[in-house]
PDB file of C-alpha atoms in Angstrom:
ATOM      1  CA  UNK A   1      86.904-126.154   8.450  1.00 59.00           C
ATOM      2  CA  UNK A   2      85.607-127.218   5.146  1.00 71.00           C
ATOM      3  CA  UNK A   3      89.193-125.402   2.597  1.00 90.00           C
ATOM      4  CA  UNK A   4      88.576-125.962  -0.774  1.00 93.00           C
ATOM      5  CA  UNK A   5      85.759-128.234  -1.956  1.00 94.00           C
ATOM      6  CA  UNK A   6      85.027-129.720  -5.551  1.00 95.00           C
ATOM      7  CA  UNK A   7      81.894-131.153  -6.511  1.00 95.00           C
ATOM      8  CA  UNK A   8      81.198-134.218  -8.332  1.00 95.00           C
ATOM      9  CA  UNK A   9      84.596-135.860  -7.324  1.00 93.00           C
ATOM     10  CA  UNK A  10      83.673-138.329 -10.320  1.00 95.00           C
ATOM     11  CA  UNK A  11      81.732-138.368 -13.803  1.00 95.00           C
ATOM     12  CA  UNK A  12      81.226-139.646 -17.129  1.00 96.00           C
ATOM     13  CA  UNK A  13      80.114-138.132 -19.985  1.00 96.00           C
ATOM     14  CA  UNK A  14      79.766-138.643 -23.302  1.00 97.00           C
ATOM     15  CA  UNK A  15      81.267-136.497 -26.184  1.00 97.00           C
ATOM     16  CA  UNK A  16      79.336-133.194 -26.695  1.00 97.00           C
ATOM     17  CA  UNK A  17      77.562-132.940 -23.659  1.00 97.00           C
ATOM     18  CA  UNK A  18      77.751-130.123 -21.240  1.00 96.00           C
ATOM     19  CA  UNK A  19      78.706-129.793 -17.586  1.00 95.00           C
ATOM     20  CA  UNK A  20      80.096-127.592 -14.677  1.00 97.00           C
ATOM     21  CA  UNK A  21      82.581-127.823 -11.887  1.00 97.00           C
ATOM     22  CA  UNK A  22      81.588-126.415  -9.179  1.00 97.00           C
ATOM     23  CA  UNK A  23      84.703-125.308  -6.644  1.00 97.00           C
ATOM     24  CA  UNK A  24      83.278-123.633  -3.215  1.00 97.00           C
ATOM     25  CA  UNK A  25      86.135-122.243  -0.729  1.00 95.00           C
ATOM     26  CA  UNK A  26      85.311-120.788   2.763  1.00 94.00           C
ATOM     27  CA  UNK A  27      88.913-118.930   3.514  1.00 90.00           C
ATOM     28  CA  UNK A  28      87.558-115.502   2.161  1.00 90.00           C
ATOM     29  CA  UNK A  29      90.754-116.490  -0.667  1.00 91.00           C
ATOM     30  CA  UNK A  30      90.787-113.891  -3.916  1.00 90.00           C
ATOM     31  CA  UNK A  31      92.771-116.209  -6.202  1.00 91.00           C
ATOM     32  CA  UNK A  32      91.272-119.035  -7.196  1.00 94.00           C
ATOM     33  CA  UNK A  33      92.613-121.574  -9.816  1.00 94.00           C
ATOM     34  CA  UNK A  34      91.376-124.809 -12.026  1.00 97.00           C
ATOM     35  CA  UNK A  35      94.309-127.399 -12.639  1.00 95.00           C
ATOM     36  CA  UNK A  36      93.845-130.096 -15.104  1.00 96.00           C
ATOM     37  CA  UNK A  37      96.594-132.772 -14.021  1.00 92.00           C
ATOM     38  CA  UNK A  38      97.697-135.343 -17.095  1.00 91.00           C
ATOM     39  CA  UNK A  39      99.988-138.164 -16.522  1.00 84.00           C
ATOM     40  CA  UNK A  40     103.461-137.060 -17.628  1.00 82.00           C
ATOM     41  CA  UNK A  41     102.190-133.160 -17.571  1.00 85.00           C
ATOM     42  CA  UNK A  42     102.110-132.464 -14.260  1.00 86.00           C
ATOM     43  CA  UNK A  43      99.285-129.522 -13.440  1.00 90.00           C
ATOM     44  CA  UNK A  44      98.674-126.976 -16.449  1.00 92.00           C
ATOM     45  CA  UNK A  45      96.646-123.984 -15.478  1.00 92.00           C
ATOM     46  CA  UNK A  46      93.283-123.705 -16.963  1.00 96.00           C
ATOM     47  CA  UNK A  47      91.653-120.251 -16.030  1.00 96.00           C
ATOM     48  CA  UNK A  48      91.832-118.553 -12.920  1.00 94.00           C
ATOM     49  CA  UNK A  49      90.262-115.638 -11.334  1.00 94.00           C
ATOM     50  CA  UNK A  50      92.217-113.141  -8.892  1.00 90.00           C
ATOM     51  CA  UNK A  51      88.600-111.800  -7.499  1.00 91.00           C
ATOM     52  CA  UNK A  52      85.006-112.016  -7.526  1.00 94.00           C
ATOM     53  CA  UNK A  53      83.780-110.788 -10.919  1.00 94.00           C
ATOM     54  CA  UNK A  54      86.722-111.643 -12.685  1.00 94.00           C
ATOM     55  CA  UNK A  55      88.267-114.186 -14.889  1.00 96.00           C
ATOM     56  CA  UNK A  56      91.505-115.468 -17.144  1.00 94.00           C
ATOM     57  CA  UNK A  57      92.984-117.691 -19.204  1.00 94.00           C
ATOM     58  CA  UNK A  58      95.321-119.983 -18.235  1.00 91.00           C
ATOM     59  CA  UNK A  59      97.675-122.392 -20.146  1.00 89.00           C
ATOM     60  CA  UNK A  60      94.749-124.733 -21.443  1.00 94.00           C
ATOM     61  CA  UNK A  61      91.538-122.676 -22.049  1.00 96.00           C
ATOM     62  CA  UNK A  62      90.478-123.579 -24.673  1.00 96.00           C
ATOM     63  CA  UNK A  63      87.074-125.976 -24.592  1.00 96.00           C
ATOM     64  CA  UNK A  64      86.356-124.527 -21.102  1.00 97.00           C
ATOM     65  CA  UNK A  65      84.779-121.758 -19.717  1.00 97.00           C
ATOM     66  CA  UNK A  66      84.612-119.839 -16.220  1.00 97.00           C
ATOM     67  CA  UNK A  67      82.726-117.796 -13.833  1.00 97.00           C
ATOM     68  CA  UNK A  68      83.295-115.974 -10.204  1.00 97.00           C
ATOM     69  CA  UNK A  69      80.422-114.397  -9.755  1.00 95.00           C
ATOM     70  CA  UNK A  70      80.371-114.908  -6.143  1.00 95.00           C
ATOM     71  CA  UNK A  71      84.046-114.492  -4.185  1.00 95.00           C
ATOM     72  CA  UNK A  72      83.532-117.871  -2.937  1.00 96.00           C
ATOM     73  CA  UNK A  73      82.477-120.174  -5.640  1.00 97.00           C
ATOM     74  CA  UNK A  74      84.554-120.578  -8.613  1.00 98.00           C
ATOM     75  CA  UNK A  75      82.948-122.710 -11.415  1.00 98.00           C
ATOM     76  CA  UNK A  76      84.554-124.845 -14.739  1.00 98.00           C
ATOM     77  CA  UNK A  77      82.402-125.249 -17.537  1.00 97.00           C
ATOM     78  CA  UNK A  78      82.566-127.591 -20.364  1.00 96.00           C
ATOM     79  CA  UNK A  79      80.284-126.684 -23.370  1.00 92.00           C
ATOM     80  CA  UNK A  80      80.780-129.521 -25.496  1.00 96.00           C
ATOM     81  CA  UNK A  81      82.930-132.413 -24.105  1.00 96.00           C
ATOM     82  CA  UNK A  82      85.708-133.897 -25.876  1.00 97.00           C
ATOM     83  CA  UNK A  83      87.230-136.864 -24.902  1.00 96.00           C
ATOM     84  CA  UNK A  84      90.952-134.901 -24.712  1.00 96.00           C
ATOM     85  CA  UNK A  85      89.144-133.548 -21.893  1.00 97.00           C
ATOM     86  CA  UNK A  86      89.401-136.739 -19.689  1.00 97.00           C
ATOM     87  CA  UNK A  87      91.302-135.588 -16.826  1.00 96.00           C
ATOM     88  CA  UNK A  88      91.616-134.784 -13.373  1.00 94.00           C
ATOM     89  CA  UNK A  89      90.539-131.617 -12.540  1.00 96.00           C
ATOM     90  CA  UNK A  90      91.921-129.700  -9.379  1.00 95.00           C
ATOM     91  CA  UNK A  91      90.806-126.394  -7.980  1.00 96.00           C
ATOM     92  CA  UNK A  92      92.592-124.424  -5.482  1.00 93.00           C
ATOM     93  CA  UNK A  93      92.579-120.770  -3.940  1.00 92.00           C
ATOM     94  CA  UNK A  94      94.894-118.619  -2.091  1.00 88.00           C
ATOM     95  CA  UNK A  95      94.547-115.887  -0.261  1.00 83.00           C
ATOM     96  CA  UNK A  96      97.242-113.655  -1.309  1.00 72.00           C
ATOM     97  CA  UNK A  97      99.050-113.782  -4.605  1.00 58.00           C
ATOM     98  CA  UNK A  98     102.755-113.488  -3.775  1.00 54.00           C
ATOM     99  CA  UNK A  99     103.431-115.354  -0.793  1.00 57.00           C
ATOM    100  CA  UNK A 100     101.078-117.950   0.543  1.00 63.00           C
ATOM    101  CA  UNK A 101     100.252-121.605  -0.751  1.00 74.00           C
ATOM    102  CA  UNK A 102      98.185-122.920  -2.362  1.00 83.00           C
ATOM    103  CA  UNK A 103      95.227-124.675  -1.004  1.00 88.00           C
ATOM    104  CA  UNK A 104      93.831-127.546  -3.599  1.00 91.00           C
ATOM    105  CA  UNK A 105      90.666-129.571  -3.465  1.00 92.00           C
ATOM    106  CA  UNK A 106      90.517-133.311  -3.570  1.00 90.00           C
ATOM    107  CA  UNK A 107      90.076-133.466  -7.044  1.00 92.00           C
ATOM    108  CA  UNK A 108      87.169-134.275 -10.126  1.00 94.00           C
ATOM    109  CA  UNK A 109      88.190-137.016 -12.134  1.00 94.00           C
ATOM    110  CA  UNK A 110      86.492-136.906 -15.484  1.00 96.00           C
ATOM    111  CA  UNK A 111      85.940-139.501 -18.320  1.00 96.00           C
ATOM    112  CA  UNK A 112      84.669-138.241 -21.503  1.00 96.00           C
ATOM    113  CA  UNK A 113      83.576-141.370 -24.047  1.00 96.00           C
TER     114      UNK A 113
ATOM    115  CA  UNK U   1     106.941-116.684 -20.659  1.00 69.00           C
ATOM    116  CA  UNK U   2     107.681-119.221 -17.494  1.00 75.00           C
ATOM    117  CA  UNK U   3     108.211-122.829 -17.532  1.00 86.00           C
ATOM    118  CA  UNK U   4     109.531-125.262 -15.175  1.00 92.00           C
ATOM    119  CA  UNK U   5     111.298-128.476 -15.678  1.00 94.00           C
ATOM    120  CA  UNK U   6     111.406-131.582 -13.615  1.00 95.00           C
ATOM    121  CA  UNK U   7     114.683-133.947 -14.919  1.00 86.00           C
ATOM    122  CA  UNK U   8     113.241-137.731 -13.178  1.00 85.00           C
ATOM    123  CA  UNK U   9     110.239-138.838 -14.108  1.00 89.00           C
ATOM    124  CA  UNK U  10     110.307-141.830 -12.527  1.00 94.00           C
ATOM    125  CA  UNK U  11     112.440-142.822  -9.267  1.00 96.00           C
ATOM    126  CA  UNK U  12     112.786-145.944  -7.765  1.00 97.00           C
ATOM    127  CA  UNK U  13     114.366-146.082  -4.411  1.00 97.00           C
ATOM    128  CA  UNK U  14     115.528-148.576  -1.774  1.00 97.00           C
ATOM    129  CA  UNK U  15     114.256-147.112   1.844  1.00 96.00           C
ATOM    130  CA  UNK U  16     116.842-145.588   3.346  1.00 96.00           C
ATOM    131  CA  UNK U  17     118.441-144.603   0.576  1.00 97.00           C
ATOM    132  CA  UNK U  18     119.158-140.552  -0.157  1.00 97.00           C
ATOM    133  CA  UNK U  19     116.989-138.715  -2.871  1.00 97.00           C
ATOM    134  CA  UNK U  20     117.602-135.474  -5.031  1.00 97.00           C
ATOM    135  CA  UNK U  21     115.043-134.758  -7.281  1.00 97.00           C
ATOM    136  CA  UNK U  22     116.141-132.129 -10.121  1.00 96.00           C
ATOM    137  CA  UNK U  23     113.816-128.835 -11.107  1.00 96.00           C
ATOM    138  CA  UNK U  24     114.750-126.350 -13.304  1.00 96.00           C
ATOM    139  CA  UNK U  25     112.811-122.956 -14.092  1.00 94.00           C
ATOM    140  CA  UNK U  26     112.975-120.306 -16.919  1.00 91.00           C
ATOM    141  CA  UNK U  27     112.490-116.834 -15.897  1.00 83.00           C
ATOM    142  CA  UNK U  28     114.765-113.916 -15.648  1.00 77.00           C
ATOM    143  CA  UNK U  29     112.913-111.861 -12.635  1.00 81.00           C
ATOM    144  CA  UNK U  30     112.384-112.549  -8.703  1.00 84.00           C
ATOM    145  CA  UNK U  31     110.433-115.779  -8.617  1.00 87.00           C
ATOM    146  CA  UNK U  32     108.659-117.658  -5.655  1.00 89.00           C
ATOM    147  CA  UNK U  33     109.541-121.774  -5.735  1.00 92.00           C
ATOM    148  CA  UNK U  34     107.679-124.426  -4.256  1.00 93.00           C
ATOM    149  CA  UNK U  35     107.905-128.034  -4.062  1.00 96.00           C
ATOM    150  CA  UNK U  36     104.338-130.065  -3.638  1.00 94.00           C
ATOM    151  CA  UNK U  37     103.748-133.484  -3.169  1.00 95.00           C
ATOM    152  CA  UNK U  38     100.675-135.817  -4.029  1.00 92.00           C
ATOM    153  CA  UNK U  39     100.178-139.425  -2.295  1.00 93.00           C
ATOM    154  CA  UNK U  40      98.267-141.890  -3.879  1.00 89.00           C
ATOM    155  CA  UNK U  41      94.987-141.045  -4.204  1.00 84.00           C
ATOM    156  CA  UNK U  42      94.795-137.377  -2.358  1.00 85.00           C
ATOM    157  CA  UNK U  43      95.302-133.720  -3.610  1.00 83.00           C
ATOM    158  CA  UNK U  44      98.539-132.183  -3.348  1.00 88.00           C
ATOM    159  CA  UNK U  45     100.254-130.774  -0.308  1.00 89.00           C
ATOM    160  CA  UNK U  46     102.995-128.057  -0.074  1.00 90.00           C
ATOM    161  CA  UNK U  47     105.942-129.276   1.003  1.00 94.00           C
ATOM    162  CA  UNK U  48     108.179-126.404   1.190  1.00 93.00           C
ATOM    163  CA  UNK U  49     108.511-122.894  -0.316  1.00 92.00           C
ATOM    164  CA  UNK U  50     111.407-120.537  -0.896  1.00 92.00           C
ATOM    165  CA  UNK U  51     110.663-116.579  -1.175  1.00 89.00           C
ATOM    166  CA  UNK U  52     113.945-115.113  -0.151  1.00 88.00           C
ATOM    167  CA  UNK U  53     116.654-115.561   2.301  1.00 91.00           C
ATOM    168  CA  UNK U  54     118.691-118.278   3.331  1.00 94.00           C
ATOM    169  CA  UNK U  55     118.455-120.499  -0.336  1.00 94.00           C
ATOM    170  CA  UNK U  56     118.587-123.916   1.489  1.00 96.00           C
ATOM    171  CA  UNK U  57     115.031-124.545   2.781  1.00 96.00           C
ATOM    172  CA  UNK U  58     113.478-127.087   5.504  1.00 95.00           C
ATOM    173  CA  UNK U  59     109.852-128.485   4.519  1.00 92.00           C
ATOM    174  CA  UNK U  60     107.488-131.105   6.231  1.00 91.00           C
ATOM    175  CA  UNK U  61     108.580-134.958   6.880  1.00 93.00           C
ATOM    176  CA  UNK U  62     112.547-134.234   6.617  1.00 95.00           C
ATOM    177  CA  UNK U  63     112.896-132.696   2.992  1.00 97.00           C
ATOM    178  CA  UNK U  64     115.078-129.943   2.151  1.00 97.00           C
ATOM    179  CA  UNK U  65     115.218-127.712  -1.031  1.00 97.00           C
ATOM    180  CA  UNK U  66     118.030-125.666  -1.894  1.00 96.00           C
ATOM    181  CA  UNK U  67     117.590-122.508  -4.384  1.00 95.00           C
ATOM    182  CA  UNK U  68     120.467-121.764  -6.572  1.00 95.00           C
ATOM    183  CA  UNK U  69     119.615-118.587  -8.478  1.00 92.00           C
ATOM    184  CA  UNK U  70     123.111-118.286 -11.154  1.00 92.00           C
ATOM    185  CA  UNK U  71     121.845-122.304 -12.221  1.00 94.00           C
ATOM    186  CA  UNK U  72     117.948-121.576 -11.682  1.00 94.00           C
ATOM    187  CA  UNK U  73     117.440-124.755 -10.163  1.00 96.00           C
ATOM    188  CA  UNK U  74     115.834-125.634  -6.671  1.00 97.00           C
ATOM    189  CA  UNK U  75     116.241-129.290  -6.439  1.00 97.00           C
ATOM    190  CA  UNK U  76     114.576-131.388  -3.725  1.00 97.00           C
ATOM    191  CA  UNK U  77     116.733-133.273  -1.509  1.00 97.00           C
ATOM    192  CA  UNK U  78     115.939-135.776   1.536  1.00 97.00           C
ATOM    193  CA  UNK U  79     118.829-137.700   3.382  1.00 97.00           C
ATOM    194  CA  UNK U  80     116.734-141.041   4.015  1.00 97.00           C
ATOM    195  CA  UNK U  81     113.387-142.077   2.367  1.00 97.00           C
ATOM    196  CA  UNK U  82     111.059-144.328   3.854  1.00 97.00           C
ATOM    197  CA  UNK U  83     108.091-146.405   2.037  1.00 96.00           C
ATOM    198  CA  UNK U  84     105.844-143.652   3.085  1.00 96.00           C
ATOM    199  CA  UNK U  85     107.633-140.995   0.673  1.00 97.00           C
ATOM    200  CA  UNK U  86     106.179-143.021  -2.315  1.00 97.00           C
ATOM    201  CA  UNK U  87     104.227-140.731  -4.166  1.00 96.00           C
ATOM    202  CA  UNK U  88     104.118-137.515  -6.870  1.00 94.00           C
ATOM    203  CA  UNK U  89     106.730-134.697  -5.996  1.00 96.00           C
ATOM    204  CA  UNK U  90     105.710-131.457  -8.402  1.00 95.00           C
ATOM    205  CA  UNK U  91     107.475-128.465  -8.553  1.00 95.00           C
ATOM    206  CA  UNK U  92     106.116-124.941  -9.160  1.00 93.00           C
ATOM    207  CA  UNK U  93     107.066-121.631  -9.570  1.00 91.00           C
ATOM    208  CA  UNK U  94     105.229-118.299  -9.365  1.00 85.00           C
ATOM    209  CA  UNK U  95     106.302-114.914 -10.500  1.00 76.00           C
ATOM    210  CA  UNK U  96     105.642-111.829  -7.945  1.00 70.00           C
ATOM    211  CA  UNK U  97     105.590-109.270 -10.764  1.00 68.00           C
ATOM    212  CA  UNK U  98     102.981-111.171 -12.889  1.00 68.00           C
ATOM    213  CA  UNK U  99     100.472-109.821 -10.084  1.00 67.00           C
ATOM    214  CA  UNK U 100      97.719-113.142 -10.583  1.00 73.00           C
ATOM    215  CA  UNK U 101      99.312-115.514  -8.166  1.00 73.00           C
ATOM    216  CA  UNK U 102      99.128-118.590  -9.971  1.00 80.00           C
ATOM    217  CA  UNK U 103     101.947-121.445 -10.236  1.00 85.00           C
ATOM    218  CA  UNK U 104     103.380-123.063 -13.218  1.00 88.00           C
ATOM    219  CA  UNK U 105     104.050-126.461 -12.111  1.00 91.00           C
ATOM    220  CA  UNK U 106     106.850-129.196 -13.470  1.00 93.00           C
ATOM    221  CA  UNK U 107     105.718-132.247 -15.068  1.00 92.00           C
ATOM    222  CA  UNK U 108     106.021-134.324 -11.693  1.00 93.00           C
ATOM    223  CA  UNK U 109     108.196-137.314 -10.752  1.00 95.00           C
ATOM    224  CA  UNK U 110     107.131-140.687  -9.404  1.00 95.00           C
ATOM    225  CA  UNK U 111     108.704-141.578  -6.811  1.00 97.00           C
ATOM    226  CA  UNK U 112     108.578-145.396  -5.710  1.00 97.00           C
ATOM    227  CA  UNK U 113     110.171-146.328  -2.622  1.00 97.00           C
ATOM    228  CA  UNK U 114     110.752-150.146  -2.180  1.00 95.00           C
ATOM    229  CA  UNK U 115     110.365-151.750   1.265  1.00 89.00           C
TER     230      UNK U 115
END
């Protein structure tokens, strides 16, 4: 029972370039988030999607975009890396929005030089 | 629009000593509240929720949470740490009526427990 996965767990890149986030959950979940987790900020929401096709923004949009074009697979993309964008990055899904929790992945730590 | 506050953000502790960790939230409707925890180097865990009923809540590993709705607080409470309990407490809130689901966490606290 794979949950929530995140691929790469790690990478570097340098300012400007381009990259996505791939999050893959196999719990048939509708909502799906992306976290970015700062020291001293706790988790701030960056888009999320509450089913396949759709998309929205969070808290911290801005520099990053989304897709769900598959109910499963929920990707982060970053057009032009900043290094502000150094983070860890978190996805997680649920399967129904009210009541149950939250189920995170492990976690992509990013470095932007 | 909602926000939750977390009053420590960093806790150092002698094992067996007792722990409260403070979280406040602003919104004016019917609210879920969660508390989460991270350990050093993994993803974060749920370790208790409140949706309705009785406001004191049990969670994983001996933690309590009790919801006080006239103070909009739901602070995290646990009679006895231990070493192990050393890591990232978060706490969240999520808004039924905003229909997407998603949590607004707190800005964490540390929590060090010394051997």
């Amino acid at each position: 029972n794979a949950g929530v996965t995140q691929t790469p767990k790690f990478r570097v890149l340098k300012t400007g370039q381009s990259m996505t986030l791939l999050c893959a959950q196999d719990m048939n979940h509708e909502y799906m988030y992306w976290y970015r987790q700062d020291p001293g900020m706790g988790l701030r929401l960056i888009h999320y999607s509450v089913g396949e096709g759709t998309t929205a923004k969070g808290e911290v949009p801005d520099g990053y975009n989304v897709s769900r074009l598959k109910k499963q697979n929920f990707l982060l993309g970053l057009e032009s890396a900043a290094p502000s964008q150094t983070s860890v990055y978190f996805c997680a899904s649920r399967l129904d929005r009210d009541r149950e929790k939250l189920f995170f992945g492990s976690g992509t730590q990013l470095s932007v030089l | 629009a909602q926000s939750v506050s977390q009053h420590n953000h960093h806790v150092i502790l002698s094992e067996a000593a007792s722990l409260e960790l403070g979280c406040n939230y602003s919104y004016g409707g019917t609210v879920n509240l969660f508390w989460y925890v991270q350990y050093p180097g993994q993803h974060l865990q749920l370790l208790l929720k409140y949706f309705s009923g009785d406001p004191l809540v049990k969670g994983i590993k001996g933690f309590e949470a009790e919801f006080i709705k006239s103070k909009f607080s739901f602070n995290l409470r646990k009679p006895s740490v231990q070493w192990s309990d050393t890591a990232e407490y978060f706490c969240a809130v999520n808004a039924p009526s905003s229909n997407t689901g998603k949590l607004i966490f707190g800005q964490g606290t540390t929590l060090q427990v010394k051997p």
